[in-house]
Each structure stands twice: as C-alpha cells, then as structure tokens.
C-alpha cells in the first residue's frame, strides 16, 4: 500500500489530536503487512472517480474482516451496505470456491460501481448484488429460505442498525459472527443526549444487543486514517 492510498481523510477525528501518529502507524503497518493489490487499488480509484463517498473500510480494516471471515471458515456471508464493493472484495476473498456473499445496497450507482470492481477482482461468481433498501430486501432474503449465513457485516445507514442486527440474528446459524461498523464515532456513542440520529441508532442497536441472550459481544475502538471509531464483534452463542 503506497502512502498515497492511506493518506489522512478530512472526515472524523475533530476532538482528538494524535491523528498524525495514528496515520503514521497505519502507513507503517500497511507497508509491512499488506501486499500490493491492483484489484483493491482499482476499486478505490473507480469508486472515487464515480463520485462515491470516501467511507469504505481502510485497507487494514478490510484485511481484518477478511481474516476474521477466514478464521470463521465462512461459506455464506451477508453484507449490508455495499458502496463500491471494497469491503465486499476483502470478504469474498475469504470464501471457498463454492462460497457465496450476498451484498445489499440502496443506491443504484453504488451497486453498479461495486459490480464492476468485484468483476475486476475476479469474484463475480461468488457475489450476489441486491439493489434496494435493506429493510425491504431482508424479508425477501428470509422468504427465499436460503442457507443460514455464518458471517454478517453491517455497514449501511446507521439509523437502522438495530433492525439490521435483528435480521442478522434471524438469518444466521449458531456460531455465526456479526460485525457492526462505526459504533464509536469520535466517542459520541457514550453521549446519551447526542442529537446525531446515526449515533442514536447505534445506541439503540447496542441496547438491543445487550438485552439479547442469544449473542455475546465486544466493541473494539479503532483509530487511523478514518479517525476515531470502532466496531462491535458479536458471536451467536445460542
Ligand atoms: N461496506 C462499504 C461501505 C458502505 S458505506 C465498504 O466498507 O467498502 C454505506 C452504504 O450503505 C452506502 O453505499 C449507502 O448507499 C448504503 N445504504 C444507505 N442506506 C441504505 C439502506 N437503507 N439500504 C441499503 N443500503 C443503504
Ligand atoms: C460513514 C459511514 C460509514 O460506513 C463509515 O465507515 C464512515 C462514515 C458516514 O455515513 O459518514
Ligand atoms: Mg463503515
């Protein structure tokens, strides 16, 4: 990964100042631990060229998701929030040849860019793109009577995260992993009085999670080129 691809973004991290250190460490780690990756570089470039927002997971977060899915031995992955397919590529690469990933996206343009990016990465046969609002698509998925998912990545509109999580629990098997992105938001999540509806959505998800005896979860806070944020890792235990 060249420094150009890991340069700091303008969004996030307005409250805390060690961002330069976070980004320097991220660049150092990416240089050592990530291999040159033309398909992923091309996906980022094509997404930017098409005017998609620069909010995909970072390269190291993408690889982290990929490794988690591999550790899980995931065969059947659900992603909610495709954008340009950057996280999709990382996750689909964790699948065995007969594995499948279904990814849900509300914006036709995002879906189109993602399709091209995933095709360029040679993963089209394993990825099923569904265009529409996730809250419309999830009941359709349930009605299809597909095999239960063993890995879910929730990364769409934050206001509906609690509903997406409830669907994820319903659509997964015992032992499945569910990851929810962007749960810390510069620390805003700890402010019960926040006026940010996205953060209120995340708080509602966390309260639902805490009350569900079928799942066990931990949140990890993260820093780096996307600022200060975090994700929640959940295991379906019953
Ligand atoms: N997972 C991607 C980033 C997703 S950004 C990555 O890391 O590469 C969030 C995406 O969710 C955007 O593309 C947005 O259009 C989509 N989205 C927003 N609201 C949605 C909804 N109601 N249903 C499905 N997708 C939605
Ligand atoms: C936003 C959404 C994301 O999924 C993310 O990782 C970062 C930012 C956003 O909507 O601002
Ligand atoms: Mg995200």
Tab-separated table of C-alpha atoms and ligand atoms in Angstrom:
chain	number	residue	atom	x	y	z
A	1	UNK	CA	0.000	0.000	0.000
A	2	UNK	CA	1.574	3.286	-1.002
A	3	UNK	CA	1.306	6.336	1.281
A	4	UNK	CA	-0.961	7.957	-1.298
A	5	UNK	CA	-3.633	5.341	-0.652
A	6	UNK	CA	-3.501	5.686	3.108
A	7	UNK	CA	-3.360	9.470	3.369
A	8	UNK	CA	-5.497	11.029	6.093
A	9	UNK	CA	-9.095	11.758	5.232
A	10	UNK	CA	-10.727	15.005	6.089
A	11	UNK	CA	-13.661	13.472	7.921
A	12	UNK	CA	-13.830	12.434	11.560
A	13	UNK	CA	-11.482	12.907	14.475
A	14	UNK	CA	-12.223	16.501	15.225
A	15	UNK	CA	-11.931	16.177	19.000
A	16	UNK	CA	-8.670	14.333	19.460
A	17	UNK	CA	-5.328	15.423	18.141
A	18	UNK	CA	-2.977	12.441	17.827
A	19	UNK	CA	-4.300	11.765	14.316
A	20	UNK	CA	-0.880	12.235	12.720
A	21	UNK	CA	0.512	9.449	14.900
A	22	UNK	CA	-2.438	7.191	14.099
A	23	UNK	CA	-1.959	7.719	10.378
A	24	UNK	CA	1.819	7.253	10.550
A	25	UNK	CA	1.332	3.940	12.387
A	26	UNK	CA	-1.317	2.853	9.892
A	27	UNK	CA	1.031	3.617	6.986
A	28	UNK	CA	3.877	1.772	8.682
A	29	UNK	CA	1.709	-1.298	9.355
A	30	UNK	CA	0.148	-1.290	5.878
A	31	UNK	CA	3.550	-1.103	4.252
A	32	UNK	CA	4.685	-4.184	6.178
A	33	UNK	CA	1.531	-6.275	6.385
A	34	UNK	CA	-0.404	-5.563	3.184
A	35	UNK	CA	0.738	-6.785	-0.222
A	36	UNK	CA	0.439	-4.690	-3.378
A	37	UNK	CA	-3.110	-5.225	-4.568
A	38	UNK	CA	-4.085	-3.940	-8.029
A	39	UNK	CA	-7.743	-5.055	-7.767
A	40	UNK	CA	-8.306	-3.225	-4.487
A	41	UNK	CA	-6.404	-0.136	-5.663
A	42	UNK	CA	-8.502	-0.098	-8.843
A	43	UNK	CA	-11.696	-0.455	-6.795
A	44	UNK	CA	-10.797	2.585	-4.683
A	45	UNK	CA	-9.868	4.626	-7.760
A	46	UNK	CA	-13.027	3.695	-9.669
A	47	UNK	CA	-15.188	4.475	-6.626
A	48	UNK	CA	-13.580	7.908	-6.227
A	49	UNK	CA	-13.828	8.600	-9.969
A	50	UNK	CA	-17.558	7.788	-9.860
A	51	UNK	CA	-18.013	10.271	-7.011
A	52	UNK	CA	-18.797	7.729	-4.292
A	53	UNK	CA	-18.149	8.960	-0.717
A	54	UNK	CA	-14.735	8.069	0.711
A	55	UNK	CA	-16.094	5.975	3.590
A	56	UNK	CA	-15.079	2.407	2.771
A	57	UNK	CA	-13.188	0.490	5.435
A	58	UNK	CA	-9.433	1.152	5.431
A	59	UNK	CA	-7.082	-1.423	3.888
A	60	UNK	CA	-6.127	-2.783	7.313
A	61	UNK	CA	-9.767	-2.929	8.436
A	62	UNK	CA	-10.602	-4.740	5.192
A	63	UNK	CA	-7.879	-7.269	5.780
A	64	UNK	CA	-9.008	-7.642	9.385
A	65	UNK	CA	-12.537	-8.511	8.179
A	66	UNK	CA	-11.061	-10.909	5.628
A	67	UNK	CA	-9.021	-12.690	8.294
A	68	UNK	CA	-11.998	-12.933	10.658
A	69	UNK	CA	-14.113	-14.490	7.891
A	70	UNK	CA	-11.326	-16.958	7.119
A	71	UNK	CA	-10.868	-17.819	10.794
A	72	UNK	CA	-14.592	-18.470	10.927
A	73	UNK	CA	-14.365	-20.660	7.822
A	74	UNK	CA	-17.243	-18.606	6.441
A	75	UNK	CA	-19.065	-20.121	3.452
A	76	UNK	CA	-22.052	-17.845	3.335
A	77	UNK	CA	-21.617	-14.119	4.024
A	78	UNK	CA	-24.165	-11.293	4.188
A	79	UNK	CA	-23.081	-7.650	3.801
A	80	UNK	CA	-25.447	-4.730	4.398
A	81	UNK	CA	-24.058	-1.582	2.695
A	82	UNK	CA	-22.003	-2.333	-0.453
A	83	UNK	CA	-20.831	1.151	-1.526
A	84	UNK	CA	-18.167	0.466	-4.204
A	85	UNK	CA	-17.562	-3.106	-3.097
A	86	UNK	CA	-14.267	-2.508	-1.319
A	87	UNK	CA	-15.188	-4.443	1.836
A	88	UNK	CA	-17.086	-6.865	-0.423
A	89	UNK	CA	-13.857	-7.812	-2.214
A	90	UNK	CA	-11.965	-8.352	1.038
A	91	UNK	CA	-14.764	-10.538	2.420
A	92	UNK	CA	-15.444	-12.500	-0.780
A	93	UNK	CA	-11.761	-13.397	-0.977
A	94	UNK	CA	-12.176	-15.258	2.308
A	95	UNK	CA	-14.736	-17.634	0.762
A	96	UNK	CA	-14.053	-21.143	-0.517
A	97	UNK	CA	-14.726	-21.704	-4.244
A	98	UNK	CA	-18.335	-22.746	-3.566
A	99	UNK	CA	-18.942	-19.976	-1.013
A	100	UNK	CA	-21.343	-17.060	-1.558
A	101	UNK	CA	-21.634	-13.453	-0.457
A	102	UNK	CA	-24.893	-11.504	-0.735
A	103	UNK	CA	-24.490	-7.728	-0.508
A	104	UNK	CA	-27.333	-5.208	-0.105
A	105	UNK	CA	-27.203	-1.641	-1.431
A	106	UNK	CA	-29.846	1.085	-1.795
A	107	UNK	CA	-28.067	3.260	-4.386
A	108	UNK	CA	-28.093	2.005	-7.993
A	109	UNK	CA	-24.885	3.874	-8.829
A	110	UNK	CA	-23.023	2.348	-5.883
A	111	UNK	CA	-24.229	-1.107	-6.867
A	112	UNK	CA	-23.091	-0.602	-10.474
A	113	UNK	CA	-19.617	0.594	-9.448
A	114	UNK	CA	-19.337	-2.313	-6.999
A	115	UNK	CA	-20.303	-4.849	-9.669
A	116	UNK	CA	-17.501	-3.598	-11.920
A	117	UNK	CA	-14.995	-3.561	-9.050
A	118	UNK	CA	-15.910	-7.086	-7.972
A	119	UNK	CA	-15.739	-8.302	-11.591
A	120	UNK	CA	-12.256	-6.787	-11.956
A	121	UNK	CA	-11.245	-8.664	-8.793
A	122	UNK	CA	-12.436	-11.915	-10.422
A	123	UNK	CA	-15.110	-12.533	-7.790
A	124	UNK	CA	-18.366	-12.106	-9.735
A	125	UNK	CA	-19.317	-15.775	-9.484
A	126	UNK	CA	-19.309	-15.610	-5.697
A	127	UNK	CA	-21.046	-12.260	-5.137
A	128	UNK	CA	-24.781	-11.682	-5.396
A	129	UNK	CA	-25.700	-7.947	-5.553
A	130	UNK	CA	-29.147	-6.939	-4.360
A	131	UNK	CA	-30.343	-3.405	-5.079
A	132	UNK	CA	-32.866	-1.836	-2.721
A	133	UNK	CA	-33.446	-0.616	0.803
A	134	UNK	CA	-32.054	-3.245	3.150
A	135	UNK	CA	-35.257	-3.259	5.217
A	136	UNK	CA	-37.144	-4.325	2.061
A	137	UNK	CA	-34.516	-6.826	0.924
A	138	UNK	CA	-34.012	-8.625	4.255
A	139	UNK	CA	-37.577	-10.002	4.488
A	140	UNK	CA	-37.191	-11.145	0.847
A	141	UNK	CA	-33.986	-12.974	1.759
A	142	UNK	CA	-35.747	-14.604	4.696
A	143	UNK	CA	-38.585	-15.712	2.401
A	144	UNK	CA	-36.117	-17.298	-0.031
A	145	UNK	CA	-35.301	-19.899	2.596
A	146	UNK	CA	-31.565	-19.735	1.896
A	147	UNK	CA	-28.949	-21.488	3.965
A	148	UNK	CA	-28.243	-19.515	7.174
A	149	UNK	CA	-25.323	-17.067	6.987
A	150	UNK	CA	-22.223	-17.681	9.061
A	151	UNK	CA	-20.786	-14.160	8.811
A	152	UNK	CA	-22.531	-10.764	8.551
A	153	UNK	CA	-21.029	-7.296	8.068
A	154	UNK	CA	-23.449	-4.457	8.876
A	155	UNK	CA	-22.266	-1.127	7.425
A	156	UNK	CA	-25.209	0.808	5.945
A	157	UNK	CA	-27.360	3.683	7.260
A	158	UNK	CA	-26.660	3.788	10.983
A	159	UNK	CA	-30.226	4.793	11.927
A	160	UNK	CA	-31.481	1.294	11.062
A	161	UNK	CA	-28.620	-0.688	12.580
A	162	UNK	CA	-30.783	-2.209	15.337
A	163	UNK	CA	-33.231	-3.570	12.749
A	164	UNK	CA	-30.388	-4.905	10.593
A	165	UNK	CA	-28.916	-6.620	13.607
A	166	UNK	CA	-32.243	-8.253	14.477
A	167	UNK	CA	-32.450	-9.584	10.900
A	168	UNK	CA	-28.846	-10.743	11.050
A	169	UNK	CA	-29.542	-12.798	14.184
A	170	UNK	CA	-32.601	-14.267	12.500
A	171	UNK	CA	-30.714	-15.165	9.312
A	172	UNK	CA	-27.603	-16.701	10.885
A	173	UNK	CA	-26.720	-20.072	12.380
A	174	UNK	CA	-25.377	-20.856	15.852
A	175	UNK	CA	-21.703	-19.866	15.927
A	176	UNK	CA	-22.114	-17.093	13.346
A	177	UNK	CA	-20.160	-13.833	13.565
A	178	UNK	CA	-21.867	-10.439	13.140
A	179	UNK	CA	-19.737	-7.290	12.807
A	180	UNK	CA	-21.222	-3.799	13.036
A	181	UNK	CA	-19.089	-0.890	11.782
A	182	UNK	CA	-18.904	2.713	13.015
A	183	UNK	CA	-20.150	2.218	16.539
A	184	UNK	CA	-17.933	4.783	18.325
A	185	UNK	CA	-17.993	7.907	16.130
A	186	UNK	CA	-15.383	10.075	17.830
A	187	UNK	CA	-16.689	8.918	21.209
A	188	UNK	CA	-20.147	10.352	20.541
A	189	UNK	CA	-21.683	6.935	21.293
A	190	UNK	CA	-21.166	7.446	25.047
A	191	UNK	CA	-23.285	10.623	24.992
A	192	UNK	CA	-26.864	9.594	25.826
A	193	UNK	CA	-28.087	13.069	24.855
A	194	UNK	CA	-26.491	13.129	21.398
A	195	UNK	CA	-28.582	14.832	18.731
A	196	UNK	CA	-26.949	12.765	15.969
A	197	UNK	CA	-29.596	10.302	14.794
A	198	UNK	CA	-26.969	7.956	13.419
A	199	UNK	CA	-25.362	7.716	16.849
A	200	UNK	CA	-28.800	7.278	18.471
A	201	UNK	CA	-29.329	4.426	16.003
A	202	UNK	CA	-26.104	2.796	17.125
A	203	UNK	CA	-27.067	3.240	20.795
A	204	UNK	CA	-30.409	1.568	20.112
A	205	UNK	CA	-28.557	-1.324	18.441
A	206	UNK	CA	-26.208	-1.684	21.435
A	207	UNK	CA	-29.123	-1.742	23.888
A	208	UNK	CA	-30.864	-4.409	21.808
A	209	UNK	CA	-27.651	-6.412	21.688
A	210	UNK	CA	-27.163	-6.163	25.444
A	211	UNK	CA	-30.688	-7.495	26.031
A	212	UNK	CA	-30.331	-10.488	23.671
A	213	UNK	CA	-29.266	-13.692	25.483
A	214	UNK	CA	-28.520	-15.419	22.153
A	215	UNK	CA	-25.453	-13.274	21.467
A	216	UNK	CA	-22.170	-12.381	23.130
A	217	UNK	CA	-20.345	-9.233	22.001
A	218	UNK	CA	-17.420	-6.855	22.477
A	219	UNK	CA	-16.688	-3.445	20.992
A	220	UNK	CA	-13.185	-2.533	19.883
A	221	UNK	CA	-12.348	1.150	19.465
A	222	UNK	CA	-10.184	1.989	16.452
A	223	UNK	CA	-8.012	4.901	15.303
A	224	UNK	CA	-6.353	5.580	11.959
A	225	UNK	CA	-6.919	7.393	8.693
A	226	UNK	CA	-10.697	7.278	9.254
A	227	UNK	CA	-10.278	8.993	12.630
A	228	UNK	CA	-11.571	7.601	15.908
A	229	UNK	CA	-14.314	4.997	15.588
A	230	UNK	CA	-14.851	1.298	16.294
A	231	UNK	CA	-16.761	-1.866	15.569
A	232	UNK	CA	-18.762	-4.382	17.538
A	233	UNK	CA	-17.966	-8.080	17.157
A	234	UNK	CA	-20.817	-10.456	18.015
A	235	UNK	CA	-20.940	-14.236	18.281
A	236	UNK	CA	-24.293	-16.030	18.074
A	237	UNK	CA	-23.996	-18.333	21.085
A	238	UNK	CA	-27.484	-19.807	21.483
B	1	LIG	N1	-19.158	-1.527	3.346
B	1	LIG	C1	-18.615	-0.493	2.464
B	1	LIG	C2	-19.031	0.881	2.908
B	1	LIG	C3	-20.525	1.064	2.994
B	1	LIG	S1	-20.974	2.790	3.125
B	1	LIG	C4	-17.090	-0.592	2.499
B	1	LIG	O1	-16.534	-0.588	3.606
B	1	LIG	O2	-16.464	-0.660	1.441
B	1	LIG	C5	-22.693	2.616	3.419
B	1	LIG	C6	-23.502	2.168	2.204
B	1	LIG	O3	-24.821	1.867	2.667
B	1	LIG	C7	-23.671	3.254	1.128
B	1	LIG	O4	-23.313	2.759	-0.139
B	1	LIG	C8	-25.159	3.586	1.167
B	1	LIG	O5	-25.703	3.914	-0.093
B	1	LIG	C9	-25.734	2.279	1.674
B	1	LIG	N2	-27.055	2.451	2.287
B	1	LIG	C10	-27.535	3.520	2.954
B	1	LIG	N3	-28.786	3.307	3.342
B	1	LIG	C11	-29.114	2.062	2.911
B	1	LIG	C12	-30.282	1.266	3.008
B	1	LIG	N4	-31.384	1.707	3.633
B	1	LIG	N5	-30.275	0.030	2.459
B	1	LIG	C13	-29.172	-0.427	1.834
B	1	LIG	N6	-28.037	0.289	1.708
B	1	LIG	C14	-28.019	1.514	2.237
B	2	LIG	C1	-19.958	6.933	7.338
B	2	LIG	C2	-20.402	5.652	7.082
B	2	LIG	C3	-19.546	4.589	7.213
B	2	LIG	O1	-19.940	3.317	6.985
B	2	LIG	C4	-18.235	4.792	7.601
B	2	LIG	O2	-17.416	3.722	7.735
B	2	LIG	C5	-17.785	6.075	7.849
B	2	LIG	C6	-18.649	7.146	7.719
B	2	LIG	C7	-20.879	8.082	7.197
B	2	LIG	O3	-22.021	7.860	6.799
B	2	LIG	O4	-20.469	9.197	7.485
B	3	LIG	MG1	-18.468	1.847	7.799
